[in-house]
């Protein structure tokens, strides 16, 4: 039986209108891998030279960096071990400059009360700033001004309360970055008439369809793939700890894939970012884990089959930018896919309260409550497994149901329910595996791509204009090429990728 560790989550600051979760341990659990943090110089702005692998950055601001208590130093050491990127500052201006420079990641700020009081009014409304944790001893004074700012999670006098809450907020942020693709009704109509035009399909959807097929068809050596993934992570960071690398290798099989995915570790974040950025090199390295989690969901689904004999509804809250919500609106009457693993719950009231609360943290976002109707009799458990994961999850959320990658839904209706057109209910129905329109789109897509396995993915990425990603993937395939003919073909295609990027010397 897989091991699980848990400890009750803290509830010592603002009330949380979200599912009750349990943190794996009292302090953030170590990701047990070889990634060392990128740490800023405390007197000047630091721009990380390494490849960012997660969707978030933890920023710490404190003028007295050398005078913190032993407990806080221990807390920082745990952060450095647990998360791939930790930026530290003792200067407000430099910290603000850095936060403003971040475009693609979410910032979790840990600051002292006095510096936070000066800084928060300047940065609070920045889209990249997700949450603020105030750490100080004079909590009475700082709780007063902190109440004005919704992104402040609370004023904390002990590191334990931050340790328990930070993983939960990071997981919520990760869930908001899940890759989605949309197929408008007009393309569905063309599919019915057998007039499919792949140019009109979102590239992310095309890659997601093919990626899932590759995942279901390949069966690689888990141990070697896991070691390749760890080595890749080490190469992406400036420093590596051999100790934590070995720790990860030894502990991976001791816990279930569901536990790793839901725990406060690197897996979920790296996977979400790779999907979001169409980083197929990272996806290739993570194939072993995606397959393991898919197979565990399949096994759990079989064990729970009697619980899913009838149609049921699950819910999910999601934050959208105005632009992304417009893409969703355009898909009304069409289809949408969640390209990564999809976390849902049966608890609608909790989801609704959370959807309302997050509106106060950013006045430019749209909050959506997905209401998903699931008919278990219309889907294949081998292709689209889902399961209740309460007993295996590191964060015990009652009635949490996890779906495999690339689960497709019909978008039936979008209903505005308040907050000045910023809160909506979106009614979805899971797509039948035998749906003729969906089958026509997918089969047409697959037939248009030559090759096999990951070579097909590289070819598709060239077709949709992801030239840099295709180049990275071809370079990985080159390392494992089995003969000169295969190597020659890869070199030829690499030249094409370089030409498309106008790198003519390298293409020669």
Coordinates of C-alpha atoms in Angstrom, one line a residue:
X1 CA 0.0 0.0 0.0
X2 CA 1.3 3.5 -0.8
X3 CA 2.4 5.6 2.1
X4 CA 0.7 8.9 2.9
X5 CA 1.6 11.7 5.2
X6 CA -0.7 14.4 6.4
X7 CA -1.1 17.2 9.0
X8 CA -4.1 19.5 9.5
X9 CA -3.9 22.8 7.6
X10 CA -3.7 26.0 9.4
X11 CA -6.6 28.3 9.5
X12 CA -5.2 31.2 11.5
X13 CA -5.7 34.1 9.2
X14 CA -8.5 35.1 6.8
X15 CA -11.3 32.7 6.3
X16 CA -10.9 30.5 3.2
X17 CA -13.8 29.9 1.0
X18 CA -12.4 26.9 -0.6
X19 CA -12.1 23.1 -0.1
X20 CA -10.5 22.1 3.2
X21 CA -7.1 20.6 2.4
X22 CA -4.5 19.0 4.6
X23 CA -0.9 19.8 4.1
X24 CA 1.5 16.9 3.8
X25 CA 3.6 17.9 6.8
X26 CA 3.9 20.9 9.1
X27 CA 6.6 22.4 6.9
X28 CA 6.5 22.4 3.1
X29 CA 7.4 19.0 2.0
X30 CA 10.7 18.7 0.1
X31 CA 10.4 18.0 -3.6
X32 CA 13.3 15.6 -3.1
X33 CA 15.0 16.5 -6.3
X34 CA 18.2 18.1 -7.4
X35 CA 17.0 21.6 -8.2
X36 CA 18.7 24.2 -6.2
X37 CA 17.1 27.7 -5.7
X38 CA 18.1 30.7 -7.7
X39 CA 18.8 33.2 -5.0
X40 CA 19.1 37.0 -5.6
X41 CA 21.9 39.0 -4.4
X42 CA 20.5 41.0 -1.5
X43 CA 21.9 44.3 -2.7
X44 CA 21.2 44.1 -6.4
X45 CA 18.6 42.8 -8.8
X46 CA 19.2 39.3 -10.0
X47 CA 18.0 38.0 -13.3
X48 CA 17.9 34.2 -13.3
X49 CA 20.0 32.6 -16.0
X50 CA 18.5 29.2 -15.6
X51 CA 15.4 27.8 -17.3
X52 CA 12.3 28.4 -15.2
X53 CA 10.6 25.1 -14.7
X54 CA 7.6 26.0 -12.6
X55 CA 4.7 28.5 -12.9
X56 CA 5.6 30.4 -9.7
X57 CA 8.5 32.2 -8.0
X58 CA 8.7 32.8 -4.2
X59 CA 10.1 36.2 -3.4
X60 CA 11.3 37.1 0.1
X61 CA 11.8 40.7 1.2
X62 CA 13.3 41.5 4.6
X63 CA 15.8 44.3 5.6
X64 CA 17.3 42.2 8.4
X65 CA 18.3 39.2 6.3
X66 CA 21.1 38.3 8.7
X67 CA 19.2 38.8 11.9
X68 CA 16.3 36.4 11.6
X69 CA 15.6 33.8 14.3
X70 CA 16.8 30.2 14.0
X71 CA 13.3 29.1 13.3
X72 CA 13.0 31.5 10.3
X73 CA 16.4 30.4 9.0
X74 CA 15.2 26.9 9.2
X75 CA 12.0 27.9 7.3
X76 CA 14.1 29.5 4.6
X77 CA 16.3 26.4 4.3
X78 CA 13.2 24.3 3.8
X79 CA 11.9 26.7 1.1
X80 CA 15.2 26.5 -0.7
X81 CA 15.0 22.7 -0.6
X82 CA 11.3 22.6 -1.6
X83 CA 11.0 25.0 -4.5
X84 CA 13.2 25.6 -7.5
X85 CA 13.1 29.4 -7.5
X86 CA 13.5 31.6 -4.4
X87 CA 14.5 35.2 -4.9
X88 CA 15.6 37.2 -1.9
X89 CA 15.9 41.0 -1.4
X90 CA 16.6 43.5 1.3
X91 CA 15.8 46.5 -0.8
X92 CA 12.2 47.5 -1.6
X93 CA 13.0 49.2 -4.9
X94 CA 15.0 46.3 -6.2
X95 CA 12.3 43.9 -5.1
X96 CA 9.6 45.9 -6.9
X97 CA 11.7 46.2 -10.0
X98 CA 12.1 42.4 -10.0
X99 CA 8.4 41.6 -9.5
X100 CA 7.5 44.0 -12.3
X101 CA 9.9 42.2 -14.6
X102 CA 8.2 38.9 -14.2
X103 CA 5.8 38.1 -17.0
X104 CA 4.9 34.4 -17.2
X105 CA 5.1 33.2 -13.5
X106 CA 3.0 33.9 -10.4
X107 CA 4.7 35.6 -7.5
X108 CA 4.3 34.5 -3.9
X109 CA 5.7 37.3 -1.7
X110 CA 6.9 36.8 1.9
X111 CA 7.7 40.1 3.5
X112 CA 8.3 41.7 6.8
X113 CA 5.5 43.9 8.1
X114 CA 7.3 47.3 7.9
X115 CA 8.6 46.8 4.3
X116 CA 5.3 45.2 3.3
X117 CA 3.4 48.3 4.5
X118 CA 5.5 50.4 2.1
X119 CA 5.5 48.0 -0.8
X120 CA 2.0 46.4 -1.0
X121 CA 0.2 49.6 -2.2
X122 CA 2.6 49.8 -5.1
X123 CA 2.4 46.2 -6.3
X124 CA -0.9 44.8 -5.1
X125 CA -2.8 45.0 -8.4
X126 CA 0.0 43.5 -10.5
X127 CA -1.4 40.5 -12.3
X128 CA 1.7 38.4 -11.7
X129 CA 1.4 38.9 -7.9
X130 CA -0.7 36.0 -6.6
X131 CA -0.4 36.1 -2.8
X132 CA 1.3 38.0 0.0
X133 CA 2.4 36.5 3.4
X134 CA 3.3 39.1 6.1
X135 CA 5.8 37.7 8.6
X136 CA 6.3 39.9 11.7
X137 CA 6.1 39.9 15.5
X138 CA 4.0 43.1 15.8
X139 CA 0.9 41.4 14.4
X140 CA -1.6 43.8 16.1
X141 CA -0.3 46.9 14.2
X142 CA 0.1 45.1 10.8
X143 CA -3.2 43.4 10.8
X144 CA -4.8 46.8 10.7
X145 CA -3.5 48.0 7.3
X146 CA -3.3 44.4 5.9
X147 CA -7.1 44.1 5.9
X148 CA -7.3 46.5 3.0
X149 CA -5.5 44.3 0.6
X150 CA -7.2 41.0 -0.5
X151 CA -4.0 39.4 -1.7
X152 CA -2.6 39.3 1.8
X153 CA -3.3 35.9 3.2
X154 CA -2.7 37.0 6.7
X155 CA -0.2 38.4 9.2
X156 CA 1.9 35.6 10.5
X157 CA 4.0 35.6 13.7
X158 CA 5.1 32.0 13.2
X159 CA 6.6 30.2 10.2
X160 CA 4.5 27.1 10.7
X161 CA 1.3 29.0 9.6
X162 CA 3.1 30.1 6.4
X163 CA 4.5 26.6 5.8
X164 CA 1.0 25.1 6.0
X165 CA -0.7 27.6 3.8
X166 CA 1.9 28.3 1.1
X167 CA 1.6 24.8 -0.6
X168 CA -2.2 25.2 -0.8
X169 CA -2.0 28.6 -2.5
X170 CA 0.7 27.3 -4.9
X171 CA -1.5 24.3 -5.8
X172 CA -4.4 26.6 -6.5
X173 CA -2.2 28.8 -8.7
X174 CA -1.0 25.7 -10.6
X175 CA -4.6 24.6 -11.2
X176 CA -5.4 28.0 -12.7
X177 CA -2.6 27.5 -15.2
X178 CA -4.0 24.3 -16.7
X179 CA -3.8 24.3 -20.4
X180 CA -7.1 24.4 -22.2
X181 CA -8.1 24.4 -25.9
X182 CA -11.3 25.5 -27.6
X183 CA -13.1 24.3 -30.7
X184 CA -15.8 26.7 -31.9
X185 CA -19.1 25.5 -33.2
X186 CA -18.2 26.5 -36.8
X187 CA -15.4 24.0 -36.8
X188 CA -17.7 21.3 -35.4
X189 CA -20.1 22.0 -38.3
X190 CA -17.2 21.6 -40.8
X191 CA -16.4 18.2 -39.2
X192 CA -19.9 17.1 -39.8
X193 CA -19.5 18.0 -43.5
X194 CA -16.1 16.4 -43.7
X195 CA -14.5 19.8 -44.5
X196 CA -12.0 19.9 -41.7
X197 CA -9.4 22.6 -41.9
X198 CA -6.6 21.9 -39.5
X199 CA -5.3 25.5 -39.7
X200 CA -8.4 26.6 -37.8
X201 CA -7.7 24.2 -34.9
X202 CA -5.8 25.6 -32.0
X203 CA -2.2 24.3 -32.1
X204 CA -2.4 23.4 -28.4
X205 CA -5.4 21.1 -29.2
X206 CA -3.6 19.4 -32.0
X207 CA -0.5 18.8 -29.8
X208 CA -2.7 17.5 -27.0
X209 CA -4.5 15.0 -29.1
X210 CA -1.3 13.6 -30.5
X211 CA 0.5 13.7 -27.1
X212 CA -2.2 11.6 -25.5
X213 CA -2.0 9.0 -28.3
X214 CA 1.7 8.8 -27.8
X215 CA 1.3 8.3 -24.1
X216 CA -1.2 5.5 -24.6
X217 CA 0.9 3.7 -27.2
X218 CA 4.4 3.9 -25.7
X219 CA 5.7 1.8 -22.9
X220 CA 9.2 2.9 -21.8
X221 CA 11.5 1.8 -19.0
X222 CA 10.2 3.8 -16.0
X223 CA 13.5 3.8 -14.1
X224 CA 15.6 5.1 -17.0
X225 CA 13.0 7.7 -17.9
X226 CA 12.8 8.9 -14.3
X227 CA 16.6 9.2 -14.1
X228 CA 16.6 11.1 -17.4
X229 CA 14.0 13.5 -16.0
X230 CA 16.0 14.1 -12.8
X231 CA 19.1 14.7 -14.9
X232 CA 17.2 17.1 -17.1
X233 CA 16.0 19.1 -14.1
X234 CA 19.6 19.3 -12.8
X235 CA 20.7 20.7 -16.1
X236 CA 18.1 23.4 -16.1
X237 CA 19.4 24.8 -12.8
X238 CA 22.8 26.2 -11.9
X239 CA 23.4 24.0 -8.9
X240 CA 22.4 20.4 -8.1
X241 CA 22.3 18.4 -4.9
X242 CA 23.3 14.8 -5.3
X243 CA 21.7 14.0 -2.0
X244 CA 18.3 15.2 -3.0
X245 CA 18.6 13.5 -6.4
X246 CA 19.2 10.2 -4.8
X247 CA 16.4 10.8 -2.3
X248 CA 13.9 11.4 -5.1
X249 CA 15.0 8.3 -7.0
X250 CA 14.6 6.1 -3.9
X251 CA 11.3 7.6 -2.8
X252 CA 9.4 7.9 -6.1
X253 CA 8.1 4.3 -6.0
X254 CA 7.2 4.5 -2.3
X255 CA 4.3 6.8 -2.9
X256 CA 1.6 6.8 -5.5
X257 CA 1.5 9.0 -8.6
X258 CA -1.6 10.6 -7.3
X259 CA 0.3 11.5 -4.1
X260 CA 3.2 13.0 -6.1
X261 CA 0.8 15.0 -8.3
X262 CA -1.2 16.5 -5.4
X263 CA 1.7 17.0 -2.9
X264 CA 3.6 20.3 -2.4
X265 CA 6.3 19.2 -4.8
X266 CA 7.6 20.1 -8.2
X267 CA 5.7 17.6 -10.4
X268 CA 2.3 19.3 -10.8
X269 CA 3.9 22.7 -11.4
X270 CA 6.5 21.5 -13.9
X271 CA 3.8 19.5 -15.8
X272 CA 1.4 22.4 -16.0
X273 CA 4.1 24.8 -17.2
X274 CA 5.3 22.3 -19.8
X275 CA 1.8 22.0 -21.2
X276 CA 1.1 25.7 -21.0
X277 CA 4.4 26.6 -22.8
X278 CA 4.1 23.6 -25.3
X279 CA 7.5 22.5 -24.0
X280 CA 7.6 19.1 -25.5
X281 CA 11.2 18.5 -24.3
X282 CA 9.9 18.7 -20.8
X283 CA 6.9 16.6 -21.7
X284 CA 9.1 13.9 -23.2
X285 CA 11.1 13.8 -20.0
X286 CA 7.9 13.5 -17.9
X287 CA 6.3 10.7 -20.0
X288 CA 7.0 8.1 -17.3
X289 CA 5.1 10.0 -14.7
X290 CA 2.1 10.9 -16.9
X291 CA 1.8 7.2 -17.9
X292 CA 2.1 6.2 -14.2
X293 CA -0.7 8.6 -13.1
X294 CA -2.9 7.7 -16.1
X295 CA -2.6 4.0 -15.2
X296 CA -3.3 4.6 -11.5
X297 CA -6.5 6.5 -12.5
X298 CA -7.5 3.6 -14.7
X299 CA -6.9 1.2 -11.8
X300 CA -8.8 3.3 -9.3
X301 CA -11.7 3.8 -11.8
X302 CA -12.0 0.0 -12.2
X303 CA -12.1 -0.4 -8.4
X304 CA -14.7 2.4 -8.0
X305 CA -16.8 1.3 -11.0
X306 CA -19.9 0.6 -8.8
X307 CA -19.7 4.2 -7.5
X308 CA -19.9 5.6 -11.0
X309 CA -22.7 3.7 -12.6
X310 CA -25.0 6.7 -13.0
X311 CA -24.7 10.2 -14.5
X312 CA -23.3 12.7 -12.1
X313 CA -22.0 16.3 -11.9
X314 CA -18.6 17.7 -10.8
X315 CA -17.5 21.3 -10.3
X316 CA -14.4 23.4 -10.8
X317 CA -13.6 27.0 -10.3
X318 CA -11.2 28.7 -12.8
X319 CA -9.9 32.2 -13.2
X320 CA -9.7 33.7 -16.7
X321 CA -8.2 36.8 -18.2
X322 CA -10.7 38.7 -20.3
X323 CA -9.0 37.5 -23.5
X324 CA -9.1 33.9 -22.5
X325 CA -12.7 34.1 -21.4
X326 CA -13.5 35.4 -24.8
X327 CA -12.0 32.2 -26.3
X328 CA -14.2 30.2 -24.0
X329 CA -17.2 32.2 -25.0
X330 CA -16.4 31.6 -28.7
X331 CA -16.6 27.9 -28.0
X332 CA -20.2 28.0 -26.8
X333 CA -21.9 25.2 -28.7
X334 CA -18.5 23.7 -29.5
X335 CA -15.9 21.8 -27.6
X336 CA -13.2 22.5 -25.1
X337 CA -10.4 20.2 -23.8
X338 CA -8.5 20.3 -20.5
X339 CA -5.1 19.2 -21.8
X340 CA -3.5 18.3 -18.4
X341 CA -4.9 16.3 -15.5
X342 CA -8.1 17.8 -14.4
X343 CA -9.0 18.2 -10.7
X344 CA -12.7 18.6 -9.8
X345 CA -15.0 18.2 -6.8
X346 CA -18.6 17.3 -6.1
X347 CA -18.9 20.1 -3.6
X348 CA -20.6 23.0 -5.5
X349 CA -21.1 25.4 -2.6
X350 CA -17.3 25.4 -1.8
X351 CA -16.4 26.0 -5.4
X352 CA -19.0 28.8 -5.7
X353 CA -17.7 30.6 -2.7
X354 CA -14.1 30.3 -3.9
X355 CA -15.1 31.7 -7.3
X356 CA -16.6 34.7 -5.7
X357 CA -13.7 35.3 -3.3
X358 CA -11.0 35.4 -6.0
X359 CA -12.8 38.2 -7.8
X360 CA -11.7 40.6 -5.0
X361 CA -8.0 39.8 -5.6
X362 CA -7.9 41.1 -9.2
X363 CA -10.5 43.3 -10.8
X364 CA -9.4 42.3 -14.3
X365 CA -10.2 38.6 -14.1
X366 CA -13.3 36.6 -14.9
X367 CA -14.2 33.8 -12.5
X368 CA -15.9 30.7 -13.9
X369 CA -17.7 27.8 -12.3
X370 CA -17.6 24.8 -14.5
X371 CA -20.5 22.5 -14.0
X372 CA -19.5 19.2 -15.7
X373 CA -22.0 16.4 -16.4
X374 CA -20.4 13.0 -16.6
X375 CA -22.0 10.0 -18.1
X376 CA -19.6 7.1 -17.3
X377 CA -21.4 4.8 -19.8
X378 CA -20.3 7.0 -22.7
X379 CA -16.5 7.0 -22.2
X380 CA -13.8 4.5 -22.3
X381 CA -12.1 3.9 -18.9
X382 CA -8.8 3.0 -20.7
X383 CA -8.7 6.3 -22.7
X384 CA -10.5 8.7 -20.3
X385 CA -10.2 7.3 -16.8
X386 CA -11.3 9.4 -13.8
X387 CA -11.4 8.5 -10.1
X388 CA -12.0 9.7 -6.6
X389 CA -8.6 10.3 -5.1
X390 CA -9.4 11.2 -1.5
X391 CA -7.5 8.2 -0.1
X392 CA -4.3 8.7 -2.2
X393 CA -4.1 12.5 -2.3
X394 CA -1.5 14.4 -0.3
X395 CA -4.2 17.2 0.1
X396 CA -7.3 15.4 1.4
X397 CA -10.2 17.2 -0.3
X398 CA -13.5 15.4 0.2
X399 CA -15.1 14.2 -3.0
X400 CA -12.1 15.3 -5.2
X401 CA -12.3 13.5 -8.6
X402 CA -9.3 13.6 -11.0
X403 CA -9.5 13.1 -14.7
X404 CA -6.7 12.0 -17.0
X405 CA -5.0 14.3 -19.6
X406 CA -6.9 15.7 -22.6
X407 CA -10.5 15.2 -21.4
X408 CA -12.9 16.8 -23.9
X409 CA -16.2 18.4 -23.1
X410 CA -19.1 19.9 -25.0
X411 CA -19.7 23.5 -24.1
X412 CA -23.5 23.6 -23.7
X413 CA -24.2 27.0 -22.1
X414 CA -22.5 30.0 -20.5
X415 CA -24.5 31.9 -17.9
X416 CA -23.6 35.2 -16.3
X417 CA -24.6 35.1 -12.6
X418 CA -23.3 38.4 -11.2
X419 CA -20.4 40.6 -10.1
X420 CA -20.8 43.0 -13.1
X421 CA -20.4 40.2 -15.8
X422 CA -17.3 38.8 -14.1
X423 CA -18.9 35.6 -12.6
X424 CA -20.2 32.9 -14.9
X425 CA -21.5 29.3 -14.8
X426 CA -20.3 27.2 -17.7
X427 CA -22.3 24.0 -18.4
X428 CA -20.2 21.2 -19.9
X429 CA -20.9 17.6 -20.8
X430 CA -18.1 15.1 -21.2
X431 CA -17.7 14.1 -24.8
X432 CA -18.6 10.6 -25.9
X433 CA -15.5 8.6 -27.1
X434 CA -17.6 7.7 -30.1
X435 CA -18.8 11.2 -30.8
X436 CA -18.8 11.4 -34.7
X437 CA -17.7 15.0 -34.9
X438 CA -14.9 14.7 -32.4
X439 CA -13.8 11.4 -34.0
X440 CA -13.8 13.1 -37.4
X441 CA -11.6 16.0 -36.2
X442 CA -9.1 13.7 -34.3
X443 CA -8.8 11.1 -37.1
X444 CA -8.3 13.8 -39.7
X445 CA -5.6 15.4 -37.5
X446 CA -3.8 12.1 -37.0
X447 CA -3.9 11.1 -40.6
X448 CA -2.2 14.3 -41.8
X449 CA 0.9 13.7 -39.7
X450 CA 3.6 11.4 -41.0
X451 CA 6.0 9.3 -39.0
X452 CA 5.6 7.5 -35.7
X453 CA 5.9 8.2 -32.0
X454 CA 7.7 11.4 -31.0
X455 CA 8.8 12.0 -34.5
X456 CA 5.1 12.7 -35.3
X457 CA 5.0 15.2 -32.5
X458 CA 8.1 17.0 -33.9
X459 CA 6.5 17.1 -37.3
X460 CA 3.3 18.5 -36.0
X461 CA 5.1 21.2 -34.1
X462 CA 6.8 22.3 -37.3
X463 CA 3.4 22.4 -39.0
X464 CA 1.8 24.6 -36.3
X465 CA 4.8 27.0 -36.1
X466 CA 6.3 25.9 -32.8
X467 CA 9.8 25.9 -34.4
X468 CA 11.9 26.3 -31.3
X469 CA 10.0 23.6 -29.4
X470 CA 10.3 21.3 -32.4
X471 CA 14.1 21.9 -32.6
X472 CA 14.4 21.0 -28.9
X473 CA 12.5 17.8 -29.3
X474 CA 14.4 16.8 -32.4
X475 CA 17.7 17.3 -30.5
X476 CA 16.4 14.9 -27.8
X477 CA 15.4 12.4 -30.4
X478 CA 18.8 12.7 -32.0
X479 CA 20.4 11.5 -28.8
X480 CA 18.5 8.2 -29.0
X481 CA 18.6 7.7 -32.8
X482 CA 19.3 4.0 -33.5
X483 CA 20.8 4.3 -37.0
X484 CA 22.4 6.7 -39.6
X485 CA 19.2 6.8 -41.6
X486 CA 17.2 8.1 -38.6
X487 CA 19.9 10.6 -37.8
X488 CA 20.0 11.9 -41.3
X489 CA 16.3 12.4 -41.3
X490 CA 16.5 14.3 -38.0
X491 CA 19.3 16.5 -39.2
X492 CA 17.3 17.3 -42.3
X493 CA 14.3 18.4 -40.3
X494 CA 16.5 20.3 -37.8
X495 CA 17.7 22.3 -40.8
X496 CA 14.1 23.1 -41.7
X497 CA 13.4 24.3 -38.2
X498 CA 16.4 26.6 -38.3
X499 CA 15.4 28.0 -41.6
X500 CA 11.9 28.8 -40.3
X501 CA 13.6 30.7 -37.4
X502 CA 15.8 32.5 -40.0
X503 CA 18.9 31.0 -38.5
X504 CA 20.5 30.4 -41.9
X505 CA 24.0 29.6 -40.9
X506 CA 22.9 26.9 -38.5
X507 CA 20.5 25.5 -41.1
X508 CA 23.3 24.9 -43.6

